Amino acid sequence: MTFRLSVAAIPATAFLIGTFLVPSALAQEAPARRTAGADWAEQMFDKTKLDFGVVARGAETKTLVAITNKYLEEVSISSVSATCGCTDPKIVGGKRTLKTYETAYVEVEMDTRRFTREKTSNVIVRFSRPAYAEVRIPVRMYVRTDVVLEPGGVNFGALGVGEGGSRKVRVSYAGRNDWRILDAKSSSDLVTFRYDETSRRTGAASYDLNVVLSPEAPLGPIRERITLITDDAANPNVPVLVEGVVEPDVTVSPQVWRFGKLRPGQRKMVNVVIKGRKRFAISAIEAGSADEAFAIRARLPTRESNVHVLPISLTAPDQNGDYEETFTVTIPGRDEQVTFKAIGEIARR
């Protein structure tokens, strides 16, 4: 059974909520209890050492480190820092508190414009709960001075489904008279390329690297790599980072509203932001159950807009235990419905 909610358009405002994936392997395991040893925090990291190898000057050099809470206790990240200005770590999406099985991501980026040759550093992640802990991740790179990328990588930005795209990177070399790119390879069949020599003079050469992203790229972040293979015997490989994100035409934030623990009759409200790449209207919002716990007291936003902000309230029903509701949003002219969820717990005590 379903019931229909009426809503009204509100002046467009938008906010971003980070998306954090729970590895399926962890979901099959029972959460552990934190041990008293000093390495409990380190065991949450998917990487404990980073080596970017040899990279070109100006190259985009970054990676993600996943921190997954596999414990029963809630975990809080108090700070993320680095011991060298050549390293810039930051938490993606700003998520610092992790419940069981939740994951946060630390992006570690190296500065290859101001720093050259061998650089080493440590990324320091500190935790305040359930107990103080500090994890140090050693980081290394070697920035060669004879090869320069401009821009430093291939960034497609935000793309729509089926859109694809193309970008160009200039590869400049200074050194030998006969230096050449011999071959290249891509980490994904969805990323193809062509490289063309554009100039050559004494001790210098330039190439254009033209990169194409297939329209068949799936939803989600793009993080691939093209490796240029040169005739440099000592350091033949020049890595080029390829990144971007393929977004659906309509997104909902938060995709999952975690309202926590409520007593029967207690009320809580959230603003649900529905955002489209094109202007759209909303003809219906429906909830899957008939307990009338959720309500929006206004009219449907029949006027088209790129962003609709919908205040949804929950009045906890008279029950006990886990509670979950799935909503469907109907958009005129769109075959597929948009869905989002509300989950939490109703506790009589």
mmCIF file of C-alpha atoms in Angstrom:
data_model
loop_
_atom_site.group_PDB
_atom_site.id
_atom_site.type_symbol
_atom_site.label_atom_id
_atom_site.label_comp_id
_atom_site.label_asym_id
_atom_site.label_seq_id
_atom_site.Cartn_x
_atom_site.Cartn_y
_atom_site.Cartn_z
ATOM 1 C CA MET A 1 0.000 0.000 0.000
ATOM 2 C CA THR A 2 1.221 3.515 -0.678
ATOM 3 C CA PHE A 3 0.234 6.992 0.389
ATOM 4 C CA ARG A 4 0.830 10.230 -1.477
ATOM 5 C CA LEU A 5 2.599 13.255 -0.029
ATOM 6 C CA SER A 6 1.972 16.816 -1.196
ATOM 7 C CA VAL A 7 4.957 19.139 -1.410
ATOM 8 C CA ALA A 8 5.737 22.689 -2.569
ATOM 9 C CA ALA A 9 8.771 24.202 -4.244
ATOM 10 C CA ILE A 10 11.086 26.096 -1.910
ATOM 11 C CA PRO A 11 13.725 28.646 -3.050
ATOM 12 C CA ALA A 12 16.582 26.648 -4.537
ATOM 13 C CA THR A 13 19.414 25.877 -2.202
ATOM 14 C CA ALA A 14 21.742 22.898 -2.405
ATOM 15 C CA PHE A 15 24.111 21.034 -0.184
ATOM 16 C CA LEU A 16 26.333 18.029 -0.739
ATOM 17 C CA ILE A 17 26.389 14.885 1.344
ATOM 18 C CA GLY A 18 29.392 12.588 0.931
ATOM 19 C CA THR A 19 28.712 9.034 -0.212
ATOM 20 C CA PHE A 20 30.588 6.301 1.599
ATOM 21 C CA LEU A 21 30.577 2.711 0.416
ATOM 22 C CA VAL A 22 30.636 -0.277 2.767
ATOM 23 C CA PRO A 23 32.826 -3.089 1.412
ATOM 24 C CA SER A 24 30.679 -6.170 0.851
ATOM 25 C CA ALA A 25 33.269 -8.444 2.446
ATOM 26 C CA LEU A 26 33.012 -6.583 5.746
ATOM 27 C CA ALA A 27 29.224 -6.734 5.607
ATOM 28 C CA GLN A 28 29.474 -10.523 5.904
ATOM 29 C CA GLU A 29 31.526 -10.395 9.107
ATOM 30 C CA ALA A 30 30.422 -9.749 12.655
ATOM 31 C CA PRO A 31 31.763 -6.443 14.026
ATOM 32 C CA ALA A 32 34.784 -6.884 16.287
ATOM 33 C CA ARG A 33 35.442 -5.483 19.710
ATOM 34 C CA ARG A 34 38.343 -3.069 19.825
ATOM 35 C CA THR A 35 41.498 -4.616 21.232
ATOM 36 C CA ALA A 36 43.653 -2.883 23.804
ATOM 37 C CA GLY A 37 46.692 -2.975 21.512
ATOM 38 C CA ALA A 38 48.079 0.107 19.798
ATOM 39 C CA ASP A 39 47.339 -1.171 16.280
ATOM 40 C CA TRP A 40 43.519 -1.251 16.491
ATOM 41 C CA ALA A 41 43.271 1.974 14.479
ATOM 42 C CA GLU A 42 45.763 0.879 11.808
ATOM 43 C CA GLN A 43 43.679 -2.230 11.152
ATOM 44 C CA MET A 44 40.885 -0.004 9.753
ATOM 45 C CA PHE A 45 43.083 1.322 6.894
ATOM 46 C CA ASP A 46 43.173 -0.253 3.433
ATOM 47 C CA LYS A 47 46.616 1.317 2.809
ATOM 48 C CA THR A 48 49.371 1.928 5.355
ATOM 49 C CA LYS A 49 52.081 3.040 2.901
ATOM 50 C CA LEU A 50 51.966 5.194 -0.263
ATOM 51 C CA ASP A 51 54.602 5.268 -3.004
ATOM 52 C CA PHE A 52 53.707 7.294 -6.102
ATOM 53 C CA GLY A 53 56.952 6.301 -7.807
ATOM 54 C CA VAL A 54 58.459 8.507 -10.525
ATOM 55 C CA VAL A 55 56.084 11.195 -11.834
ATOM 56 C CA ALA A 56 56.299 14.132 -14.228
ATOM 57 C CA ARG A 57 56.511 17.685 -12.976
ATOM 58 C CA GLY A 58 53.065 19.232 -12.687
ATOM 59 C CA ALA A 59 51.370 15.815 -12.716
ATOM 60 C CA GLU A 60 48.190 15.296 -10.689
ATOM 61 C CA THR A 61 49.418 12.844 -8.069
ATOM 62 C CA LYS A 62 46.795 11.691 -5.593
ATOM 63 C CA THR A 63 45.035 8.640 -4.216
ATOM 64 C CA LEU A 64 42.354 7.638 -1.717
ATOM 65 C CA VAL A 65 42.899 5.853 1.589
ATOM 66 C CA ALA A 66 39.810 4.098 2.961
ATOM 67 C CA ILE A 67 39.172 3.940 6.725
ATOM 68 C CA THR A 68 36.438 1.441 7.605
ATOM 69 C CA ASN A 69 35.125 1.047 11.152
ATOM 70 C CA LYS A 70 34.901 -2.711 11.739
ATOM 71 C CA TYR A 71 34.298 -2.316 15.472
ATOM 72 C CA LEU A 72 31.164 -2.178 17.612
ATOM 73 C CA GLU A 73 32.203 1.189 19.043
ATOM 74 C CA GLU A 74 31.736 4.460 17.169
ATOM 75 C CA VAL A 75 35.005 5.871 15.785
ATOM 76 C CA SER A 76 35.835 9.586 15.479
ATOM 77 C CA ILE A 77 38.657 11.082 13.387
ATOM 78 C CA SER A 78 39.935 14.191 15.173
ATOM 79 C CA SER A 79 42.497 15.434 12.628
ATOM 80 C CA VAL A 80 44.393 14.692 9.420
ATOM 81 C CA SER A 81 47.765 16.335 8.751
ATOM 82 C CA ALA A 82 51.132 15.845 7.028
ATOM 83 C CA THR A 83 54.754 16.334 8.063
ATOM 84 C CA CYS A 84 55.723 18.029 4.766
ATOM 85 C CA GLY A 85 54.207 20.836 2.718
ATOM 86 C CA CYS A 86 54.578 18.606 -0.334
ATOM 87 C CA THR A 87 51.656 16.504 0.917
ATOM 88 C CA ASP A 88 48.035 17.652 1.253
ATOM 89 C CA PRO A 89 45.695 15.149 2.955
ATOM 90 C CA LYS A 90 41.998 15.834 3.467
ATOM 91 C CA ILE A 91 38.855 13.910 4.371
ATOM 92 C CA VAL A 92 36.566 13.565 1.343
ATOM 93 C CA GLY A 93 33.049 14.778 2.136
ATOM 94 C CA GLY A 94 34.017 15.853 5.656
ATOM 95 C CA LYS A 95 32.798 12.642 7.316
ATOM 96 C CA ARG A 96 34.705 12.196 10.587
ATOM 97 C CA THR A 97 32.423 9.996 12.735
ATOM 98 C CA LEU A 98 31.995 6.370 11.684
ATOM 99 C CA LYS A 99 29.444 3.907 12.962
ATOM 100 C CA THR A 100 30.042 0.172 12.535
ATOM 101 C CA TYR A 101 30.907 -0.672 8.895
ATOM 102 C CA GLU A 102 30.872 2.974 7.769
ATOM 103 C CA THR A 103 33.820 4.180 5.684
ATOM 104 C CA ALA A 104 35.552 7.535 5.355
ATOM 105 C CA TYR A 105 38.090 8.399 2.671
ATOM 106 C CA VAL A 106 41.251 10.450 3.037
ATOM 107 C CA GLU A 107 42.512 11.901 -0.237
ATOM 108 C CA VAL A 108 46.287 12.311 -0.288
ATOM 109 C CA GLU A 109 47.619 14.706 -2.935
ATOM 110 C CA MET A 110 51.277 15.498 -3.638
ATOM 111 C CA ASP A 111 52.485 18.881 -4.896
ATOM 112 C CA THR A 112 54.539 18.232 -8.034
ATOM 113 C CA ARG A 113 54.694 21.888 -9.083
ATOM 114 C CA ARG A 114 56.598 23.426 -6.163
ATOM 115 C CA PHE A 115 58.579 20.297 -5.263
ATOM 116 C CA THR A 116 60.951 18.228 -7.392
ATOM 117 C CA ARG A 117 63.079 15.105 -7.116
ATOM 118 C CA GLU A 118 62.829 12.803 -4.080
ATOM 119 C CA LYS A 119 60.216 13.818 -1.507
ATOM 120 C CA THR A 120 59.090 11.849 1.526
ATOM 121 C CA SER A 121 56.433 12.635 4.085
ATOM 122 C CA ASN A 122 54.045 11.143 6.618
ATOM 123 C CA VAL A 123 50.269 11.501 6.651
ATOM 124 C CA ILE A 124 49.071 11.517 10.274
ATOM 125 C CA VAL A 125 45.494 10.495 11.091
ATOM 126 C CA ARG A 126 44.453 10.997 14.713
ATOM 127 C CA PHE A 127 41.416 9.456 16.431
ATOM 128 C CA SER A 128 39.635 10.724 19.542
ATOM 129 C CA ARG A 129 37.112 7.910 20.001
ATOM 130 C CA PRO A 130 36.707 5.222 21.232
ATOM 131 C CA ALA A 131 40.242 5.981 22.450
ATOM 132 C CA TYR A 132 43.082 8.213 21.336
ATOM 133 C CA ALA A 133 45.186 6.721 18.542
ATOM 134 C CA GLU A 134 47.542 7.993 15.847
ATOM 135 C CA VAL A 135 48.281 6.299 12.516
ATOM 136 C CA ARG A 136 51.231 7.422 10.363
ATOM 137 C CA ILE A 137 51.246 6.595 6.657
ATOM 138 C CA PRO A 138 54.673 6.998 4.975
ATOM 139 C CA VAL A 139 54.444 8.738 1.584
ATOM 140 C CA ARG A 140 57.070 8.931 -1.162
ATOM 141 C CA MET A 141 57.403 10.324 -4.686
ATOM 142 C CA TYR A 142 60.152 11.307 -7.115
ATOM 143 C CA VAL A 143 59.329 14.280 -9.357
ATOM 144 C CA ARG A 144 61.414 14.266 -12.508
ATOM 145 C CA THR A 145 62.348 17.683 -13.899
ATOM 146 C CA ASP A 146 62.736 16.741 -17.568
ATOM 147 C CA VAL A 147 59.056 15.892 -18.268
ATOM 148 C CA VAL A 148 56.214 18.354 -17.622
ATOM 149 C CA LEU A 149 52.447 17.793 -17.958
ATOM 150 C CA GLU A 150 50.095 20.699 -18.678
ATOM 151 C CA PRO A 151 47.500 20.438 -17.278
ATOM 152 C CA GLY A 152 48.710 17.954 -14.690
ATOM 153 C CA GLY A 153 46.134 15.298 -15.571
ATOM 154 C CA VAL A 154 42.901 14.535 -17.381
ATOM 155 C CA ASN A 155 39.870 15.811 -15.456
ATOM 156 C CA PHE A 156 36.471 15.255 -17.083
ATOM 157 C CA GLY A 157 34.639 16.884 -14.180
ATOM 158 C CA ALA A 158 30.953 15.983 -13.757
ATOM 159 C CA LEU A 159 29.363 14.238 -16.740
ATOM 160 C CA GLY A 160 25.874 12.976 -17.434
ATOM 161 C CA VAL A 161 25.067 9.355 -18.224
ATOM 162 C CA GLY A 162 25.965 8.598 -21.854
ATOM 163 C CA GLU A 163 27.733 11.929 -22.298
ATOM 164 C CA GLY A 164 31.377 10.870 -22.562
ATOM 165 C CA GLY A 165 34.023 13.498 -23.237
ATOM 166 C CA SER A 166 37.474 14.366 -24.512
ATOM 167 C CA ARG A 167 40.439 16.242 -23.038
ATOM 168 C CA LYS A 168 43.988 17.121 -24.088
ATOM 169 C CA VAL A 169 47.260 17.184 -22.113
ATOM 170 C CA ARG A 170 50.532 18.707 -23.381
ATOM 171 C CA VAL A 171 53.607 16.557 -22.618
ATOM 172 C CA SER A 172 56.872 18.548 -22.772
ATOM 173 C CA TYR A 173 60.371 17.094 -22.517
ATOM 174 C CA ALA A 174 63.762 18.828 -22.082
ATOM 175 C CA GLY A 175 66.986 16.824 -22.245
ATOM 176 C CA ARG A 176 68.063 14.434 -24.975
ATOM 177 C CA ASN A 177 67.695 15.284 -28.656
ATOM 178 C CA ASP A 178 66.107 11.932 -29.549
ATOM 179 C CA TRP A 179 63.674 11.364 -26.630
ATOM 180 C CA ARG A 180 60.416 9.771 -27.786
ATOM 181 C CA ILE A 181 57.153 8.282 -26.592
ATOM 182 C CA LEU A 182 57.122 4.721 -27.892
ATOM 183 C CA ASP A 183 53.771 3.439 -26.645
ATOM 184 C CA ALA A 184 51.033 3.978 -24.056
ATOM 185 C CA LYS A 185 48.486 1.931 -22.158
ATOM 186 C CA SER A 186 45.231 2.657 -20.342
ATOM 187 C CA SER A 187 43.974 1.049 -17.144
ATOM 188 C CA SER A 188 40.426 0.897 -18.574
ATOM 189 C CA ASP A 189 38.879 0.072 -21.949
ATOM 190 C CA LEU A 190 36.511 3.010 -21.355
ATOM 191 C CA VAL A 191 39.450 5.445 -21.578
ATOM 192 C CA THR A 192 41.115 5.606 -25.005
ATOM 193 C CA PHE A 193 43.821 7.953 -26.276
ATOM 194 C CA ARG A 194 46.043 9.139 -29.091
ATOM 195 C CA TYR A 195 49.426 10.842 -28.746
ATOM 196 C CA ASP A 196 50.936 13.057 -31.455
ATOM 197 C CA GLU A 197 54.337 14.689 -31.622
ATOM 198 C CA THR A 198 53.768 18.415 -32.125
ATOM 199 C CA SER A 199 57.282 19.868 -32.042
ATOM 200 C CA ARG A 200 60.957 18.923 -31.785
ATOM 201 C CA ARG A 201 64.070 21.006 -31.451
ATOM 202 C CA THR A 202 67.519 20.601 -29.950
ATOM 203 C CA GLY A 203 67.140 18.982 -26.538
ATOM 204 C CA ALA A 204 63.345 19.337 -26.443
ATOM 205 C CA ALA A 205 60.160 17.671 -27.702
ATOM 206 C CA SER A 206 56.413 18.133 -27.221
ATOM 207 C CA TYR A 207 53.469 15.772 -27.584
ATOM 208 C CA ASP A 208 49.708 16.198 -27.373
ATOM 209 C CA LEU A 209 47.909 13.418 -25.496
ATOM 210 C CA ASN A 210 44.247 13.330 -26.573
ATOM 211 C CA VAL A 211 42.060 11.310 -24.189
ATOM 212 C CA VAL A 212 38.475 10.154 -24.814
ATOM 213 C CA LEU A 213 36.045 8.805 -22.213
ATOM 214 C CA SER A 214 33.454 6.401 -23.620
ATOM 215 C CA PRO A 215 29.746 7.350 -23.345
ATOM 216 C CA GLU A 216 29.306 3.865 -21.852
ATOM 217 C CA ALA A 217 31.147 4.849 -18.662
ATOM 218 C CA PRO A 218 28.982 3.728 -15.702
ATOM 219 C CA LEU A 219 27.647 5.877 -12.900
ATOM 220 C CA GLY A 220 30.118 6.856 -10.238
ATOM 221 C CA PRO A 221 33.634 8.233 -9.851
ATOM 222 C CA ILE A 222 36.265 7.781 -12.565
ATOM 223 C CA ARG A 223 39.819 7.203 -11.367
ATOM 224 C CA GLU A 224 41.949 5.621 -14.079
ATOM 225 C CA ARG A 225 45.494 5.996 -15.369
ATOM 226 C CA ILE A 226 47.233 6.281 -18.723
ATOM 227 C CA THR A 227 50.887 5.275 -18.721
ATOM 228 C CA LEU A 228 53.133 6.768 -21.420
ATOM 229 C CA ILE A 229 56.033 4.473 -22.271
ATOM 230 C CA THR A 230 59.169 6.319 -23.426
ATOM 231 C CA ASP A 231 62.634 5.303 -24.599
ATOM 232 C CA ASP A 232 64.175 6.532 -21.330
ATOM 233 C CA ALA A 233 65.969 3.423 -20.074
ATOM 234 C CA ALA A 234 66.145 4.598 -16.448
ATOM 235 C CA ASN A 235 62.541 5.852 -16.078
ATOM 236 C CA PRO A 236 60.498 4.776 -19.112
ATOM 237 C CA ASN A 237 56.995 5.300 -17.662
ATOM 238 C CA VAL A 238 55.134 8.604 -17.327
ATOM 239 C CA PRO A 239 51.787 8.143 -15.475
ATOM 240 C CA VAL A 240 48.842 10.448 -16.280
ATOM 241 C CA LEU A 241 45.866 10.489 -13.884
ATOM 242 C CA VAL A 242 42.362 10.372 -15.422
ATOM 243 C CA GLU A 243 39.457 11.341 -13.182
ATOM 244 C CA GLY A 244 35.902 12.631 -13.143
ATOM 245 C CA VAL A 245 32.439 11.472 -12.139
ATOM 246 C CA VAL A 246 29.418 10.229 -14.089
ATOM 247 C CA GLU A 247 26.274 11.529 -12.423
ATOM 248 C CA PRO A 248 22.653 10.471 -12.894
ATOM 249 C CA ASP A 249 20.339 13.071 -14.413
ATOM 250 C CA VAL A 250 18.556 13.361 -11.048
ATOM 251 C CA THR A 251 20.145 12.922 -7.601
ATOM 252 C CA VAL A 252 18.762 12.944 -4.056
ATOM 253 C CA SER A 253 20.621 14.148 -0.945
ATOM 254 C CA PRO A 254 20.621 12.503 1.473
ATOM 255 C CA GLN A 255 20.128 9.261 -0.432
ATOM 256 C CA VAL A 256 19.703 7.580 2.964
ATOM 257 C CA TRP A 257 18.263 9.641 5.831
ATOM 258 C CA ARG A 258 19.573 8.096 9.072
ATOM 259 C CA PHE A 259 17.281 9.588 11.701
ATOM 260 C CA GLY A 260 18.846 7.682 14.619
ATOM 261 C CA LYS A 261 16.764 6.532 17.607
ATOM 262 C CA LEU A 262 13.318 8.027 18.325
ATOM 263 C CA ARG A 263 10.588 7.387 20.882
ATOM 264 C CA PRO A 264 7.015 6.755 19.640
ATOM 265 C CA GLY A 265 5.417 10.114 18.902
ATOM 266 C CA GLN A 266 8.762 11.943 18.730
ATOM 267 C CA ARG A 267 9.170 14.108 15.623
ATOM 268 C CA LYS A 268 12.185 14.764 13.420
ATOM 269 C CA MET A 269 12.609 16.713 10.167
ATOM 270 C CA VAL A 270 15.076 16.721 7.288
ATOM 271 C CA ASN A 271 15.429 18.735 4.079
ATOM 272 C CA VAL A 272 15.636 16.385 1.097
ATOM 273 C CA VAL A 273 17.318 18.007 -1.909
ATOM 274 C CA ILE A 274 16.385 16.660 -5.354
ATOM 275 C CA LYS A 275 18.748 18.015 -7.973
ATOM 276 C CA GLY A 276 18.663 17.588 -11.765
ATOM 277 C CA ARG A 277 21.072 18.306 -14.583
ATOM 278 C CA LYS A 278 18.056 19.852 -16.374
ATOM 279 C CA ARG A 279 14.979 21.649 -15.062
ATOM 280 C CA PHE A 280 12.201 19.309 -13.889
ATOM 281 C CA ALA A 281 8.947 19.175 -11.929
ATOM 282 C CA ILE A 282 7.681 16.596 -9.423
ATOM 283 C CA SER A 283 4.269 14.979 -9.857
ATOM 284 C CA ALA A 284 4.291 12.645 -6.854
ATOM 285 C CA ILE A 285 6.227 11.466 -3.819
ATOM 286 C CA GLU A 286 5.065 8.172 -2.334
ATOM 287 C CA ALA A 287 6.059 6.161 0.729
ATOM 288 C CA GLY A 288 5.853 2.388 0.741
ATOM 289 C CA SER A 289 3.975 1.904 4.033
ATOM 290 C CA ALA A 290 0.579 3.085 5.232
ATOM 291 C CA ASP A 291 1.433 4.150 8.808
ATOM 292 C CA GLU A 292 1.338 7.857 7.880
ATOM 293 C CA ALA A 293 4.500 8.496 9.851
ATOM 294 C CA PHE A 294 5.905 10.863 7.235
ATOM 295 C CA ALA A 295 4.338 14.128 6.101
ATOM 296 C CA ILE A 296 4.920 17.175 3.909
ATOM 297 C CA ARG A 297 2.246 19.824 4.408
ATOM 298 C CA ALA A 298 2.403 21.816 1.164
ATOM 299 C CA ARG A 299 1.661 21.600 -2.557
ATOM 300 C CA LEU A 300 3.542 19.660 -5.206
ATOM 301 C CA PRO A 301 6.358 21.649 -6.902
ATOM 302 C CA THR A 302 4.759 21.744 -10.341
ATOM 303 C CA ARG A 303 7.106 24.532 -11.511
ATOM 304 C CA GLU A 304 10.263 23.264 -13.136
ATOM 305 C CA SER A 305 13.610 23.900 -11.440
ATOM 306 C CA ASN A 306 17.073 22.347 -11.317
ATOM 307 C CA VAL A 307 16.777 21.986 -7.534
ATOM 308 C CA HIS A 308 13.815 21.233 -5.265
ATOM 309 C CA VAL A 309 14.220 21.336 -1.470
ATOM 310 C CA LEU A 310 11.577 19.280 0.323
ATOM 311 C CA PRO A 311 11.119 19.427 4.135
ATOM 312 C CA ILE A 312 10.006 15.961 5.263
ATOM 313 C CA SER A 313 8.938 15.263 8.843
ATOM 314 C CA LEU A 314 8.772 11.930 10.631
ATOM 315 C CA THR A 315 6.515 11.284 13.618
ATOM 316 C CA ALA A 316 7.705 7.985 15.050
ATOM 317 C CA PRO A 317 4.926 5.372 15.055
ATOM 318 C CA ASP A 318 3.972 3.349 18.132
ATOM 319 C CA GLN A 319 6.243 0.383 17.564
ATOM 320 C CA ASN A 320 9.583 -0.952 18.724
ATOM 321 C CA GLY A 321 12.714 -1.902 16.790
ATOM 322 C CA ASP A 322 14.371 -1.067 13.487
ATOM 323 C CA TYR A 323 12.381 1.126 11.123
ATOM 324 C CA GLU A 324 12.867 1.658 7.397
ATOM 325 C CA GLU A 325 10.894 3.469 4.712
ATOM 326 C CA THR A 326 11.491 3.746 0.955
ATOM 327 C CA PHE A 327 10.206 6.752 -0.982
ATOM 328 C CA THR A 328 9.653 7.008 -4.722
ATOM 329 C CA VAL A 329 9.665 10.325 -6.587
ATOM 330 C CA THR A 330 7.808 10.552 -9.905
ATOM 331 C CA ILE A 331 9.102 13.123 -12.405
ATOM 332 C CA PRO A 332 6.965 13.878 -15.480
ATOM 333 C CA GLY A 333 8.637 12.699 -18.692
ATOM 334 C CA ARG A 334 11.099 10.437 -16.877
ATOM 335 C CA ASP A 335 10.460 6.699 -17.182
ATOM 336 C CA GLU A 336 12.428 5.681 -14.101
ATOM 337 C CA GLN A 337 11.387 6.753 -10.626
ATOM 338 C CA VAL A 338 13.874 8.246 -8.170
ATOM 339 C CA THR A 339 14.122 6.592 -4.757
ATOM 340 C CA PHE A 340 15.544 7.424 -1.333
ATOM 341 C CA LYS A 341 15.310 5.849 2.120
ATOM 342 C CA ALA A 342 14.809 6.724 5.771
ATOM 343 C CA ILE A 343 16.224 4.289 8.337
ATOM 344 C CA GLY A 344 16.592 4.273 12.090
ATOM 345 C CA GLU A 345 15.180 2.793 15.282
ATOM 346 C CA ILE A 346 11.977 3.286 17.239
ATOM 347 C CA ALA A 347 12.467 2.574 20.944
ATOM 348 C CA ARG A 348 9.681 2.715 23.536
ATOM 349 C CA ARG A 349 12.292 3.158 26.250
#
